[in-house]
Amino acid sequence: QVQLVESGGGSVQAGGSLRLSCAASGYIYSPYCMGWFRQAPGKEREGVARISTDGRTNYVDSVKGRFTVSQDKPKNTLYLQMDNLEPDDTARYYCAVRFSSCPWWLLLREADFDSWGQGTQVTVSS
């Protein structure tokens, strides 16, 4: 049973940066796909970024050039570096794992992922 625990959220002003971490307990066999999602109050959960076993990444258009997803395999940890944050980035951020390769379609969908963390809150003030 893989458990995911997010950390690193907080409150920042617009233009600031945060780095989220997602620590996985238990071994995740290759191939896999890991992703970051977010959910703002009153809105549906939105896919933000994903990374494949071999390090290929995809991002939702709204964060391209500002967010970077990465992984540290020996530490079993997923990261999301968020720079130049905007108030619209305010949401609860979740990491998720898919126990198979990333889908060929680029859209990040909740239904494509198998296990989820509890999330960490990010608040960006103007």
Short mmCIF file of C-alpha atoms in Angstrom, two decimals:
data_model
loop_
_atom_site.label_atom_id
_atom_site.label_comp_id
_atom_site.label_asym_id
_atom_site.label_seq_id
_atom_site.Cartn_x
_atom_site.Cartn_y
_atom_site.Cartn_z
CA GLN A 1 0.00 0.00 0.00
CA VAL A 2 1.55 3.29 -1.13
CA GLN A 3 0.84 6.36 0.93
CA LEU A 4 1.52 9.87 -0.31
CA VAL A 5 2.12 12.80 2.04
CA GLU A 6 2.35 16.35 0.73
CA SER A 7 4.15 19.21 2.47
CA GLY A 8 5.50 22.66 1.72
CA GLY A 9 2.31 24.64 1.34
CA GLY A 10 1.84 28.04 2.90
CA SER A 11 0.91 31.65 2.34
CA VAL A 12 2.90 33.89 0.03
CA GLN A 13 2.47 37.15 -1.81
CA ALA A 14 2.03 37.29 -5.55
CA GLY A 15 5.35 36.85 -7.30
CA GLY A 16 6.68 34.61 -4.56
CA SER A 17 7.76 30.97 -4.68
CA LEU A 18 7.00 27.74 -2.89
CA ARG A 19 8.25 24.19 -3.30
CA LEU A 20 5.84 21.39 -2.59
CA SER A 21 7.03 17.92 -1.71
CA CYS A 22 5.23 14.59 -1.90
CA ALA A 23 6.84 11.75 0.01
CA ALA A 24 5.81 8.24 -0.98
CA SER A 25 5.97 5.42 1.50
CA GLY A 26 6.23 2.01 -0.03
CA TYR A 27 7.91 1.09 -3.29
CA ILE A 28 6.42 2.31 -6.55
CA TYR A 29 7.27 -0.09 -9.35
CA SER A 30 8.12 1.16 -12.80
CA PRO A 31 6.51 2.18 -14.98
CA TYR A 32 4.50 4.78 -13.13
CA CYS A 33 3.18 8.28 -13.59
CA MET A 34 3.05 10.90 -10.86
CA GLY A 35 1.04 14.06 -10.93
CA TRP A 36 0.07 17.22 -9.12
CA PHE A 37 -3.52 18.42 -8.99
CA ARG A 38 -5.14 21.37 -7.28
CA GLN A 39 -8.61 22.32 -6.14
CA ALA A 40 -9.75 25.84 -5.36
CA PRO A 41 -12.89 26.48 -3.29
CA GLY A 42 -16.00 25.98 -5.38
CA LYS A 43 -14.05 24.61 -8.33
CA GLU A 44 -13.33 21.17 -9.70
CA ARG A 45 -9.99 19.51 -9.16
CA GLU A 46 -7.57 20.50 -11.92
CA GLY A 47 -4.50 18.69 -13.19
CA VAL A 48 -1.36 20.82 -12.91
CA ALA A 49 1.65 18.72 -13.92
CA ARG A 50 2.78 15.16 -14.34
CA ILE A 51 6.07 13.31 -14.69
CA SER A 52 6.76 9.88 -16.08
CA THR A 53 9.22 7.23 -14.92
CA ASP A 54 11.81 8.51 -17.40
CA GLY A 55 11.31 12.14 -16.44
CA ARG A 56 9.07 13.40 -19.22
CA THR A 57 6.85 16.23 -17.99
CA ASN A 58 3.60 17.87 -18.98
CA TYR A 59 1.92 20.97 -17.60
CA VAL A 60 -1.43 22.68 -17.79
CA ASP A 61 -1.10 25.85 -19.87
CA SER A 62 -1.75 28.18 -16.94
CA VAL A 63 1.43 27.12 -15.11
CA LYS A 64 3.83 26.59 -18.00
CA GLY A 65 7.01 28.55 -17.47
CA ARG A 66 6.25 29.07 -13.77
CA PHE A 67 5.99 25.58 -12.26
CA THR A 68 8.47 22.72 -12.50
CA VAL A 69 7.74 19.12 -11.54
CA SER A 70 10.64 16.85 -10.63
CA GLN A 71 11.35 13.65 -8.77
CA ASP A 72 14.07 12.26 -6.54
CA LYS A 73 13.85 8.54 -7.03
CA PRO A 74 16.24 7.46 -4.22
CA LYS A 75 14.20 9.58 -1.81
CA ASN A 76 10.88 8.44 -3.27
CA THR A 77 9.83 12.07 -3.40
CA LEU A 78 7.99 14.19 -5.94
CA TYR A 79 8.40 17.97 -6.06
CA LEU A 80 6.57 20.93 -7.50
CA GLN A 81 8.59 24.13 -7.69
CA MET A 82 6.19 27.03 -8.04
CA ASP A 83 7.61 30.42 -9.04
CA ASN A 84 6.00 33.74 -9.85
CA LEU A 85 2.88 32.66 -8.00
CA GLU A 86 -0.42 34.37 -8.77
CA PRO A 87 -3.59 34.71 -6.67
CA ASP A 88 -5.33 32.29 -9.07
CA ASP A 89 -2.86 29.61 -7.93
CA THR A 90 -4.56 29.58 -4.52
CA ALA A 91 -5.82 26.04 -3.96
CA ARG A 92 -5.25 22.83 -2.11
CA TYR A 93 -2.56 20.87 -3.95
CA TYR A 94 -2.60 17.09 -4.16
CA CYS A 95 -0.09 14.60 -5.47
CA ALA A 96 -1.18 11.36 -7.07
CA VAL A 97 0.35 8.23 -8.54
CA ARG A 98 -0.70 6.03 -11.40
CA PHE A 99 0.68 2.49 -11.19
CA SER A 100 1.36 2.31 -14.90
CA SER A 101 2.76 4.55 -17.63
CA CYS A 102 1.44 8.03 -18.14
CA PRO A 103 -1.46 8.00 -20.60
CA TRP A 104 -0.69 9.01 -24.17
CA TRP A 105 -3.19 11.86 -23.90
CA LEU A 106 -1.71 14.97 -22.33
CA LEU A 107 -4.76 16.08 -20.36
CA LEU A 108 -4.36 15.32 -16.66
CA ARG A 109 -7.48 13.55 -15.43
CA GLU A 110 -8.28 12.46 -11.89
CA ALA A 111 -9.61 9.14 -13.16
CA ASP A 112 -6.20 8.20 -14.56
CA PHE A 113 -4.53 8.12 -11.13
CA ASP A 114 -4.78 5.39 -8.52
CA SER A 115 -3.64 6.77 -5.18
CA TRP A 116 -3.80 10.25 -3.67
CA GLY A 117 -2.36 12.26 -0.82
CA GLN A 118 -4.34 14.45 1.54
CA GLY A 119 -3.15 17.71 0.06
CA THR A 120 -1.39 20.87 1.20
CA GLN A 121 -2.85 24.37 1.11
CA VAL A 122 -1.30 27.14 -0.97
CA THR A 123 -2.58 30.69 -0.56
CA VAL A 124 -1.32 33.54 -2.72
CA SER A 125 -2.26 37.08 -1.80
CA SER A 126 -2.18 40.07 -4.13
#
